[in-house]
C-alpha cells in the first residue's frame, strides 16, 4: 500500500514496509471488525476499553517514548476530554463536533502544562505535571455547575447525523475507527520532520538544538498532541462509562497510564496497545485466580497494587523495552534460527538521552 505525492518529483511513501505487514495488519483489522460476531458482550466491552486506552497511550507514547518528557498528571487531560464531551453532548452538540472541541480544549490545556517543560526536566517535570493533575481534579470536584461535582455527571450515547450508537457493537466500531485513524496519524507524524525532531530532543537536547530544532516549540507541540489524544480517549471513555466523577481521574489513573506505556514498551506505537491490553487484562486475571489462592493472599485488599508493582519492577530489571521489546527479540530469534548465537540478546545498558552531553 502506498501513496504517491508529486512535489516537483515523485516520492513514494509506503504505509507498509513489505507485503507481510499488509497481510498481518489486514488480518488483524478483519478480526477486529469481526469481533462483535465472535465475542460475548462482556469481552467486547473489554476490547472497547483496550481501544480507548490505546488512543490515550498513543499520545503518552509520543510524549514519553519519543520526546522523553514524562507526565504523571495525564489523567487531567483524560478528564478534560471526558467532561467536555459530557457537557457538550448534554447541550445537544453532535458527536464529531463535541469530540473536536474536547480534543482542542485538551490540547490547549496541554500547551499550558507544557510551558514548565521549557525550563524543567526529569523528576521536576514529573512533579509539575503531578501538581497540575491535583489542581484539575479539584476543579472537577468544585465546579459543580458544570461537572456535577462529587455527585457525578451522566453521559448519553453517541449521536451523529441522525444515527445513535446505543449498542455495544455500534459504539465499538466508533472506537475502532478512531483508534485506527489515531494510529495512522501518529505513524505518519513520527516519520515526518516533526517526529524526527521529537526523537532528537529525546536523545539529546543539546545536539537537537545545535541542528536548529526549536526546543520550546516542539516540546509544547508534543504536549499539545499528547493531550489532544488523551482528550479523544477521555471523550470515548465518557460514552463507554456513561457516568463521570472526579475520583476517576486521580493520581492512580495517571500512574496507570504511565505504567501502561512503560510495560507496553517505550518508543513503540505497538507498545501503546500492548500496554492497554495489560492494563485491562491484568485485573481480570487477578480476579480469576484470587479465589484459588490462599485466603490470606487472595482476599488481601492491596493485592492488585502489589501485583502491579511487582510486574513493573520485573520489567524494569529484566525487560526495560517492555512487552514489545520482548516480542522483537522473539521475532529476531525466529528469523535467525538456526543461526542464533548464545548471548545475542544479553541485556545491555542503554540510555534514552545521551548522558555524555549533560
PDB file of N, CA, C and O in Angstrom, residues 19-20 34 45 47 49 60 76 102 117 140 183 197-198 204 210 236 249 255-256 259 278 296 311 323:
ATOM      1  N   UNK A  19       5.112  -6.828   2.037  1.00  0.00           N
ATOM      2  CA  UNK A  19       3.828  -7.500   1.907  1.00  0.00           C
ATOM      3  C   UNK A  19       3.380  -8.207   3.168  1.00  0.00           C
ATOM      4  O   UNK A  19       2.178  -8.359   3.407  1.00  0.00           O
ATOM      5  N   UNK A  20       4.336  -8.650   3.984  1.00  0.00           N
ATOM      6  CA  UNK A  20       3.968  -9.308   5.225  1.00  0.00           C
ATOM      7  C   UNK A  20       3.211  -8.389   6.166  1.00  0.00           C
ATOM      8  O   UNK A  20       2.252  -8.802   6.826  1.00  0.00           O
ATOM      9  N   UNK A  34     -14.594  -8.292  12.938  1.00  0.00           N
ATOM     10  CA  UNK A  34     -15.497  -9.417  13.202  1.00  0.00           C
ATOM     11  C   UNK A  34     -15.677  -9.680  14.689  1.00  0.00           C
ATOM     12  O   UNK A  34     -16.420 -10.595  15.060  1.00  0.00           O
ATOM     13  N   UNK A  45     -16.830  -5.403  25.488  1.00  0.00           N
ATOM     14  CA  UNK A  45     -16.652  -4.184  26.285  1.00  0.00           C
ATOM     15  C   UNK A  45     -15.197  -4.026  26.715  1.00  0.00           C
ATOM     16  O   UNK A  45     -14.651  -2.915  26.697  1.00  0.00           O
ATOM     17  N   UNK A  47     -12.597  -5.182  25.100  1.00  0.00           N
ATOM     18  CA  UNK A  47     -11.853  -4.814  23.893  1.00  0.00           C
ATOM     19  C   UNK A  47     -12.064  -3.340  23.562  1.00  0.00           C
ATOM     20  O   UNK A  47     -11.143  -2.662  23.099  1.00  0.00           O
ATOM     21  N   UNK A  49     -12.532  -0.994  25.794  1.00  0.00           N
ATOM     22  CA  UNK A  49     -11.664  -0.276  26.733  1.00  0.00           C
ATOM     23  C   UNK A  49     -10.211  -0.307  26.258  1.00  0.00           C
ATOM     24  O   UNK A  49      -9.469   0.678  26.422  1.00  0.00           O
ATOM     25  N   UNK A  60       0.490   9.509  25.071  1.00  0.00           N
ATOM     26  CA  UNK A  60       1.527   9.459  26.102  1.00  0.00           C
ATOM     27  C   UNK A  60       2.820   8.865  25.554  1.00  0.00           C
ATOM     28  O   UNK A  60       3.914   9.227  26.005  1.00  0.00           O
ATOM     29  N   UNK A  76      -5.413  14.245  33.954  1.00  0.00           N
ATOM     30  CA  UNK A  76      -6.064  15.552  33.856  1.00  0.00           C
ATOM     31  C   UNK A  76      -6.558  15.803  32.437  1.00  0.00           C
ATOM     32  O   UNK A  76      -7.701  16.222  32.226  1.00  0.00           O
ATOM     33  N   UNK A 102     -13.595  19.044  22.327  1.00  0.00           N
ATOM     34  CA  UNK A 102     -12.972  18.467  23.516  1.00  0.00           C
ATOM     35  C   UNK A 102     -11.490  18.213  23.314  1.00  0.00           C
ATOM     36  O   UNK A 102     -10.672  18.482  24.211  1.00  0.00           O
ATOM     37  N   UNK A 117       7.732  22.658  30.909  1.00  0.00           N
ATOM     38  CA  UNK A 117       8.701  21.731  30.318  1.00  0.00           C
ATOM     39  C   UNK A 117       9.824  22.458  29.597  1.00  0.00           C
ATOM     40  O   UNK A 117      10.844  21.859  29.264  1.00  0.00           O
ATOM     41  N   UNK A 140     -12.609  19.675  38.977  1.00  0.00           N
ATOM     42  CA  UNK A 140     -13.731  18.781  38.660  1.00  0.00           C
ATOM     43  C   UNK A 140     -14.665  18.628  39.862  1.00  0.00           C
ATOM     44  O   UNK A 140     -15.884  18.560  39.708  1.00  0.00           O
ATOM     45  N   UNK A 183      -3.798   5.838  15.110  1.00  0.00           N
ATOM     46  CA  UNK A 183      -2.556   5.085  14.901  1.00  0.00           C
ATOM     47  C   UNK A 183      -1.878   5.499  13.604  1.00  0.00           C
ATOM     48  O   UNK A 183      -0.660   5.721  13.556  1.00  0.00           O
ATOM     49  N   UNK A 197      12.169  15.416  14.951  1.00  0.00           N
ATOM     50  CA  UNK A 197      12.586  16.421  15.934  1.00  0.00           C
ATOM     51  C   UNK A 197      12.275  15.947  17.347  1.00  0.00           C
ATOM     52  O   UNK A 197      13.070  16.157  18.274  1.00  0.00           O
ATOM     53  N   UNK A 198      11.112  15.292  17.539  1.00  0.00           N
ATOM     54  CA  UNK A 198      10.778  14.735  18.851  1.00  0.00           C
ATOM     55  C   UNK A 198      11.847  13.748  19.309  1.00  0.00           C
ATOM     56  O   UNK A 198      12.321  13.795  20.454  1.00  0.00           O
ATOM     57  N   UNK A 204      19.052  13.829  22.765  1.00  0.00           N
ATOM     58  CA  UNK A 204      19.974  14.834  23.286  1.00  0.00           C
ATOM     59  C   UNK A 204      19.455  16.222  22.921  1.00  0.00           C
ATOM     60  O   UNK A 204      19.407  16.574  21.733  1.00  0.00           O
ATOM     61  N   UNK A 210      21.576  22.176  18.430  1.00  0.00           N
ATOM     62  CA  UNK A 210      22.668  22.521  17.513  1.00  0.00           C
ATOM     63  C   UNK A 210      22.297  22.268  16.061  1.00  0.00           C
ATOM     64  O   UNK A 210      22.889  22.866  15.162  1.00  0.00           O
ATOM     65  N   UNK A 236     -14.346   9.208  24.511  1.00  0.00           N
ATOM     66  CA  UNK A 236     -14.865   7.855  24.295  1.00  0.00           C
ATOM     67  C   UNK A 236     -15.097   7.147  25.620  1.00  0.00           C
ATOM     68  O   UNK A 236     -16.084   6.406  25.774  1.00  0.00           O
ATOM     69  N   UNK A 249     -10.348  10.328  37.790  1.00  0.00           N
ATOM     70  CA  UNK A 249      -9.222  10.976  37.119  1.00  0.00           C
ATOM     71  C   UNK A 249      -8.201  11.447  38.157  1.00  0.00           C
ATOM     72  O   UNK A 249      -7.697  12.569  38.088  1.00  0.00           O
ATOM     73  N   UNK A 255      -0.904   7.267  37.102  1.00  0.00           N
ATOM     74  CA  UNK A 255       0.151   6.257  37.250  1.00  0.00           C
ATOM     75  C   UNK A 255      -0.165   5.041  36.383  1.00  0.00           C
ATOM     76  O   UNK A 255       0.730   4.445  35.766  1.00  0.00           O
ATOM     77  N   UNK A 256      -1.433   4.665  36.329  1.00  0.00           N
ATOM     78  CA  UNK A 256      -1.815   3.538  35.475  1.00  0.00           C
ATOM     79  C   UNK A 256      -1.486   3.817  34.012  1.00  0.00           C
ATOM     80  O   UNK A 256      -1.015   2.927  33.288  1.00  0.00           O
ATOM     81  N   UNK A 259       2.249   3.620  33.629  1.00  0.00           N
ATOM     82  CA  UNK A 259       2.608   2.207  33.732  1.00  0.00           C
ATOM     83  C   UNK A 259       2.283   1.470  32.433  1.00  0.00           C
ATOM     84  O   UNK A 259       3.035   0.589  31.995  1.00  0.00           O
ATOM     85  N   UNK A 278      -2.482  -5.017  28.743  1.00  0.00           N
ATOM     86  CA  UNK A 278      -2.034  -5.363  30.093  1.00  0.00           C
ATOM     87  C   UNK A 278      -2.882  -4.653  31.140  1.00  0.00           C
ATOM     88  O   UNK A 278      -3.323  -5.257  32.127  1.00  0.00           O
ATOM     89  N   UNK A 296      -5.589 -15.681  52.833  1.00  0.00           N
ATOM     90  CA  UNK A 296      -4.818 -14.541  53.335  1.00  0.00           C
ATOM     91  C   UNK A 296      -4.212 -13.726  52.200  1.00  0.00           C
ATOM     92  O   UNK A 296      -3.962 -12.529  52.345  1.00  0.00           O
ATOM     93  N   UNK A 311       5.113  -6.497  38.833  1.00  0.00           N
ATOM     94  CA  UNK A 311       5.268  -6.595  37.378  1.00  0.00           C
ATOM     95  C   UNK A 311       6.126  -5.461  36.850  1.00  0.00           C
ATOM     96  O   UNK A 311       7.007  -5.657  36.001  1.00  0.00           O
ATOM     97  N   UNK A 323       6.902  -5.133  26.720  1.00  0.00           N
ATOM     98  CA  UNK A 323       6.357  -6.301  26.022  1.00  0.00           C
ATOM     99  C   UNK A 323       6.768  -6.286  24.558  1.00  0.00           C
ATOM    100  O   UNK A 323       7.135  -7.327  23.990  1.00  0.00           O
TER     101      UNK A 323
END
